[in-house]
Amino acid sequence: MKSVWALKSNASPVRPCGPGSTITGGLPAEVVRAMALDWGVYIDAYLLDAARVGNRYAAIAFCDQSGASSNGMTVATPPVRHVATRGAFKLLQTLDGADSYVLVTEHDAGVVANGNGN
């Protein structure tokens, strides 16, 4: 018997943004290096030039798997905790454990930019 109900998948499609995809062209080199590492979890986005505000970050997002942000958009994370470090990169996880982000580069706390990129 054929069902009359249309079934929808509750799984999000994985956007092809990684070392094995053609989308790595145009990504910052640091993001490509972070993507090449095995983080052991699904990575929701890679964060560049992140600034910490309490337990949240404002950052430039790349490879946002939710599709809510395009590459290069500024985003604010929900509250996160640091769970692992690989070289210069940090794995962040939301407090409820639902999402994981890789912090690729971070502004130093307490350092004031001089307007010349420093």
mmCIF file with all atom_site columns, C-alpha atoms in Angstrom:
data_model
loop_
_atom_site.group_PDB
_atom_site.id
_atom_site.type_symbol
_atom_site.label_atom_id
_atom_site.label_alt_id
_atom_site.label_comp_id
_atom_site.label_asym_id
_atom_site.label_entity_id
_atom_site.label_seq_id
_atom_site.pdbx_PDB_ins_code
_atom_site.Cartn_x
_atom_site.Cartn_y
_atom_site.Cartn_z
_atom_site.occupancy
_atom_site.B_iso_or_equiv
_atom_site.pdbx_formal_charge
_atom_site.auth_seq_id
_atom_site.auth_comp_id
_atom_site.auth_asym_id
_atom_site.auth_atom_id
_atom_site.pdbx_PDB_model_num
ATOM 1   C CA . MET A 1 1   ? 0.000  0.000  0.000  1.00 0.00 ? 1   MET A CA 1
ATOM 2   C CA . LYS A 1 2   ? 1.373  3.367  -0.978 1.00 0.00 ? 2   LYS A CA 1
ATOM 3   C CA . SER A 1 3   ? 1.527  6.018  1.746  1.00 0.00 ? 3   SER A CA 1
ATOM 4   C CA . VAL A 1 4   ? -0.412 9.233  1.261  1.00 0.00 ? 4   VAL A CA 1
ATOM 5   C CA . TRP A 1 5   ? 1.882  11.100 3.642  1.00 0.00 ? 5   TRP A CA 1
ATOM 6   C CA . ALA A 1 6   ? 4.836  12.982 2.254  1.00 0.00 ? 6   ALA A CA 1
ATOM 7   C CA . LEU A 1 7   ? 7.840  12.225 4.410  1.00 0.00 ? 7   LEU A CA 1
ATOM 8   C CA . LYS A 1 8   ? 10.540 14.793 4.951  1.00 0.00 ? 8   LYS A CA 1
ATOM 9   C CA . SER A 1 9   ? 13.994 14.064 6.196  1.00 0.00 ? 9   SER A CA 1
ATOM 10  C CA . ASN A 1 10  ? 14.947 15.686 9.481  1.00 0.00 ? 10  ASN A CA 1
ATOM 11  C CA . ALA A 1 11  ? 18.620 15.482 8.559  1.00 0.00 ? 11  ALA A CA 1
ATOM 12  C CA . SER A 1 12  ? 20.338 18.590 7.282  1.00 0.00 ? 12  SER A CA 1
ATOM 13  C CA . PRO A 1 13  ? 22.253 18.172 4.060  1.00 0.00 ? 13  PRO A CA 1
ATOM 14  C CA . VAL A 1 14  ? 25.994 18.511 4.458  1.00 0.00 ? 14  VAL A CA 1
ATOM 15  C CA . ARG A 1 15  ? 27.219 21.399 2.390  1.00 0.00 ? 15  ARG A CA 1
ATOM 16  C CA . PRO A 1 16  ? 30.273 20.483 0.320  1.00 0.00 ? 16  PRO A CA 1
ATOM 17  C CA . CYS A 1 17  ? 32.784 22.768 2.001  1.00 0.00 ? 17  CYS A CA 1
ATOM 18  C CA . GLY A 1 18  ? 35.995 20.996 2.869  1.00 0.00 ? 18  GLY A CA 1
ATOM 19  C CA . PRO A 1 19  ? 39.403 19.817 1.750  1.00 0.00 ? 19  PRO A CA 1
ATOM 20  C CA . GLY A 1 20  ? 37.833 17.259 -0.598 1.00 0.00 ? 20  GLY A CA 1
ATOM 21  C CA . SER A 1 21  ? 35.461 19.744 -2.223 1.00 0.00 ? 21  SER A CA 1
ATOM 22  C CA . THR A 1 22  ? 35.919 22.367 -4.881 1.00 0.00 ? 22  THR A CA 1
ATOM 23  C CA . ILE A 1 23  ? 34.637 25.058 -2.520 1.00 0.00 ? 23  ILE A CA 1
ATOM 24  C CA . THR A 1 24  ? 37.984 25.430 -0.714 1.00 0.00 ? 24  THR A CA 1
ATOM 25  C CA . GLY A 1 25  ? 39.061 27.858 -3.441 1.00 0.00 ? 25  GLY A CA 1
ATOM 26  C CA . GLY A 1 26  ? 38.629 31.348 -2.056 1.00 0.00 ? 26  GLY A CA 1
ATOM 27  C CA . LEU A 1 27  ? 38.655 30.251 1.574  1.00 0.00 ? 27  LEU A CA 1
ATOM 28  C CA . PRO A 1 28  ? 41.352 31.683 3.846  1.00 0.00 ? 28  PRO A CA 1
ATOM 29  C CA . ALA A 1 29  ? 44.347 29.343 4.112  1.00 0.00 ? 29  ALA A CA 1
ATOM 30  C CA . GLU A 1 30  ? 43.889 29.030 7.885  1.00 0.00 ? 30  GLU A CA 1
ATOM 31  C CA . VAL A 1 31  ? 40.324 27.772 7.388  1.00 0.00 ? 31  VAL A CA 1
ATOM 32  C CA . VAL A 1 32  ? 41.484 25.180 4.849  1.00 0.00 ? 32  VAL A CA 1
ATOM 33  C CA . ARG A 1 33  ? 44.160 23.979 7.319  1.00 0.00 ? 33  ARG A CA 1
ATOM 34  C CA . ALA A 1 34  ? 41.601 23.704 10.139 1.00 0.00 ? 34  ALA A CA 1
ATOM 35  C CA . MET A 1 35  ? 39.250 21.775 7.845  1.00 0.00 ? 35  MET A CA 1
ATOM 36  C CA . ALA A 1 36  ? 41.971 19.233 7.095  1.00 0.00 ? 36  ALA A CA 1
ATOM 37  C CA . LEU A 1 37  ? 42.097 18.128 10.744 1.00 0.00 ? 37  LEU A CA 1
ATOM 38  C CA . ASP A 1 38  ? 39.971 15.289 12.101 1.00 0.00 ? 38  ASP A CA 1
ATOM 39  C CA . TRP A 1 39  ? 37.933 16.862 14.876 1.00 0.00 ? 39  TRP A CA 1
ATOM 40  C CA . GLY A 1 40  ? 35.955 13.708 15.595 1.00 0.00 ? 40  GLY A CA 1
ATOM 41  C CA . VAL A 1 41  ? 32.645 15.596 15.516 1.00 0.00 ? 41  VAL A CA 1
ATOM 42  C CA . TYR A 1 42  ? 30.449 17.284 12.933 1.00 0.00 ? 42  TYR A CA 1
ATOM 43  C CA . ILE A 1 43  ? 31.687 20.874 12.512 1.00 0.00 ? 43  ILE A CA 1
ATOM 44  C CA . ASP A 1 44  ? 28.895 23.401 12.080 1.00 0.00 ? 44  ASP A CA 1
ATOM 45  C CA . ALA A 1 45  ? 31.142 26.319 11.067 1.00 0.00 ? 45  ALA A CA 1
ATOM 46  C CA . TYR A 1 46  ? 34.697 27.635 11.112 1.00 0.00 ? 46  TYR A CA 1
ATOM 47  C CA . LEU A 1 47  ? 35.239 30.975 12.871 1.00 0.00 ? 47  LEU A CA 1
ATOM 48  C CA . LEU A 1 48  ? 37.869 33.501 11.834 1.00 0.00 ? 48  LEU A CA 1
ATOM 49  C CA . ASP A 1 49  ? 38.979 36.702 13.624 1.00 0.00 ? 49  ASP A CA 1
ATOM 50  C CA . ALA A 1 50  ? 36.871 35.761 16.642 1.00 0.00 ? 50  ALA A CA 1
ATOM 51  C CA . ALA A 1 51  ? 36.408 38.105 19.581 1.00 0.00 ? 51  ALA A CA 1
ATOM 52  C CA . ARG A 1 52  ? 35.225 36.592 22.851 1.00 0.00 ? 52  ARG A CA 1
ATOM 53  C CA . VAL A 1 53  ? 32.447 38.278 24.796 1.00 0.00 ? 53  VAL A CA 1
ATOM 54  C CA . GLY A 1 54  ? 31.783 36.267 27.954 1.00 0.00 ? 54  GLY A CA 1
ATOM 55  C CA . ASN A 1 55  ? 31.106 32.720 26.778 1.00 0.00 ? 55  ASN A CA 1
ATOM 56  C CA . ARG A 1 56  ? 30.096 33.794 23.250 1.00 0.00 ? 56  ARG A CA 1
ATOM 57  C CA . TYR A 1 57  ? 32.092 34.835 20.191 1.00 0.00 ? 57  TYR A CA 1
ATOM 58  C CA . ALA A 1 58  ? 31.618 37.359 17.416 1.00 0.00 ? 58  ALA A CA 1
ATOM 59  C CA . ALA A 1 59  ? 33.471 36.100 14.348 1.00 0.00 ? 59  ALA A CA 1
ATOM 60  C CA . ILE A 1 60  ? 33.580 35.778 10.582 1.00 0.00 ? 60  ILE A CA 1
ATOM 61  C CA . ALA A 1 61  ? 31.992 32.444 9.639  1.00 0.00 ? 61  ALA A CA 1
ATOM 62  C CA . PHE A 1 62  ? 32.991 30.050 6.874  1.00 0.00 ? 62  PHE A CA 1
ATOM 63  C CA . CYS A 1 63  ? 31.342 26.797 5.768  1.00 0.00 ? 63  CYS A CA 1
ATOM 64  C CA . ASP A 1 64  ? 28.261 27.306 7.932  1.00 0.00 ? 64  ASP A CA 1
ATOM 65  C CA . GLN A 1 65  ? 26.453 23.984 7.561  1.00 0.00 ? 65  GLN A CA 1
ATOM 66  C CA . SER A 1 66  ? 23.104 25.463 8.599  1.00 0.00 ? 66  SER A CA 1
ATOM 67  C CA . GLY A 1 67  ? 23.090 27.707 5.546  1.00 0.00 ? 67  GLY A CA 1
ATOM 68  C CA . ALA A 1 68  ? 22.120 30.680 7.706  1.00 0.00 ? 68  ALA A CA 1
ATOM 69  C CA . SER A 1 69  ? 25.404 32.494 7.004  1.00 0.00 ? 69  SER A CA 1
ATOM 70  C CA . SER A 1 70  ? 27.358 32.914 3.812  1.00 0.00 ? 70  SER A CA 1
ATOM 71  C CA . ASN A 1 71  ? 31.143 32.666 3.810  1.00 0.00 ? 71  ASN A CA 1
ATOM 72  C CA . GLY A 1 72  ? 32.586 35.861 5.244  1.00 0.00 ? 72  GLY A CA 1
ATOM 73  C CA . MET A 1 73  ? 29.506 36.916 7.226  1.00 0.00 ? 73  MET A CA 1
ATOM 74  C CA . THR A 1 74  ? 29.895 38.149 10.784 1.00 0.00 ? 74  THR A CA 1
ATOM 75  C CA . VAL A 1 75  ? 28.057 35.957 13.280 1.00 0.00 ? 75  VAL A CA 1
ATOM 76  C CA . ALA A 1 76  ? 27.539 35.692 17.026 1.00 0.00 ? 76  ALA A CA 1
ATOM 77  C CA . THR A 1 77  ? 27.696 32.229 18.541 1.00 0.00 ? 77  THR A CA 1
ATOM 78  C CA . PRO A 1 78  ? 25.392 30.987 21.249 1.00 0.00 ? 78  PRO A CA 1
ATOM 79  C CA . PRO A 1 79  ? 27.131 30.364 24.590 1.00 0.00 ? 79  PRO A CA 1
ATOM 80  C CA . VAL A 1 80  ? 30.001 27.894 24.048 1.00 0.00 ? 80  VAL A CA 1
ATOM 81  C CA . ARG A 1 81  ? 32.743 26.083 25.934 1.00 0.00 ? 81  ARG A CA 1
ATOM 82  C CA . HIS A 1 82  ? 36.248 25.155 24.794 1.00 0.00 ? 82  HIS A CA 1
ATOM 83  C CA . VAL A 1 83  ? 36.559 21.364 24.488 1.00 0.00 ? 83  VAL A CA 1
ATOM 84  C CA . ALA A 1 84  ? 39.780 20.684 22.543 1.00 0.00 ? 84  ALA A CA 1
ATOM 85  C CA . THR A 1 85  ? 42.825 22.281 20.951 1.00 0.00 ? 85  THR A CA 1
ATOM 86  C CA . ARG A 1 86  ? 44.699 21.107 17.863 1.00 0.00 ? 86  ARG A CA 1
ATOM 87  C CA . GLY A 1 87  ? 47.727 23.278 17.164 1.00 0.00 ? 87  GLY A CA 1
ATOM 88  C CA . ALA A 1 88  ? 46.517 26.869 16.942 1.00 0.00 ? 88  ALA A CA 1
ATOM 89  C CA . PHE A 1 89  ? 42.865 25.846 16.476 1.00 0.00 ? 89  PHE A CA 1
ATOM 90  C CA . LYS A 1 90  ? 40.218 25.397 19.177 1.00 0.00 ? 90  LYS A CA 1
ATOM 91  C CA . LEU A 1 91  ? 37.102 23.251 19.134 1.00 0.00 ? 91  LEU A CA 1
ATOM 92  C CA . LEU A 1 92  ? 34.125 24.989 20.719 1.00 0.00 ? 92  LEU A CA 1
ATOM 93  C CA . GLN A 1 93  ? 30.834 23.333 21.618 1.00 0.00 ? 93  GLN A CA 1
ATOM 94  C CA . THR A 1 94  ? 27.522 24.900 22.554 1.00 0.00 ? 94  THR A CA 1
ATOM 95  C CA . LEU A 1 95  ? 26.556 24.395 26.180 1.00 0.00 ? 95  LEU A CA 1
ATOM 96  C CA . ASP A 1 96  ? 23.779 22.000 25.153 1.00 0.00 ? 96  ASP A CA 1
ATOM 97  C CA . GLY A 1 97  ? 26.252 20.015 23.018 1.00 0.00 ? 97  GLY A CA 1
ATOM 98  C CA . ALA A 1 98  ? 24.186 20.486 19.855 1.00 0.00 ? 98  ALA A CA 1
ATOM 99  C CA . ASP A 1 99  ? 26.709 22.439 17.761 1.00 0.00 ? 99  ASP A CA 1
ATOM 100 C CA . SER A 1 100 ? 30.482 22.479 17.321 1.00 0.00 ? 100 SER A CA 1
ATOM 101 C CA . TYR A 1 101 ? 32.636 25.231 15.876 1.00 0.00 ? 101 TYR A CA 1
ATOM 102 C CA . VAL A 1 102 ? 36.325 25.485 15.106 1.00 0.00 ? 102 VAL A CA 1
ATOM 103 C CA . LEU A 1 103 ? 37.875 28.737 16.244 1.00 0.00 ? 103 LEU A CA 1
ATOM 104 C CA . VAL A 1 104 ? 40.488 29.351 13.559 1.00 0.00 ? 104 VAL A CA 1
ATOM 105 C CA . THR A 1 105 ? 41.875 32.743 14.629 1.00 0.00 ? 105 THR A CA 1
ATOM 106 C CA . GLU A 1 106 ? 41.091 34.860 17.663 1.00 0.00 ? 106 GLU A CA 1
ATOM 107 C CA . HIS A 1 107 ? 41.735 38.438 18.714 1.00 0.00 ? 107 HIS A CA 1
ATOM 108 C CA . ASP A 1 108 ? 43.811 38.739 21.872 1.00 0.00 ? 108 ASP A CA 1
ATOM 109 C CA . ALA A 1 109 ? 41.776 39.879 24.852 1.00 0.00 ? 109 ALA A CA 1
ATOM 110 C CA . GLY A 1 110 ? 42.640 43.381 25.980 1.00 0.00 ? 110 GLY A CA 1
ATOM 111 C CA . VAL A 1 111 ? 44.561 44.317 22.825 1.00 0.00 ? 111 VAL A CA 1
ATOM 112 C CA . VAL A 1 112 ? 43.382 47.522 21.192 1.00 0.00 ? 112 VAL A CA 1
ATOM 113 C CA . ALA A 1 113 ? 43.584 47.627 17.392 1.00 0.00 ? 113 ALA A CA 1
ATOM 114 C CA . ASN A 1 114 ? 45.412 50.656 16.038 1.00 0.00 ? 114 ASN A CA 1
ATOM 115 C CA . GLY A 1 115 ? 43.361 50.941 12.847 1.00 0.00 ? 115 GLY A CA 1
ATOM 116 C CA . ASN A 1 116 ? 46.229 49.718 10.678 1.00 0.00 ? 116 ASN A CA 1
ATOM 117 C CA . GLY A 1 117 ? 45.401 46.036 10.885 1.00 0.00 ? 117 GLY A CA 1
ATOM 118 C CA . ASN A 1 118 ? 47.401 45.625 14.112 1.00 0.00 ? 118 ASN A CA 1
#
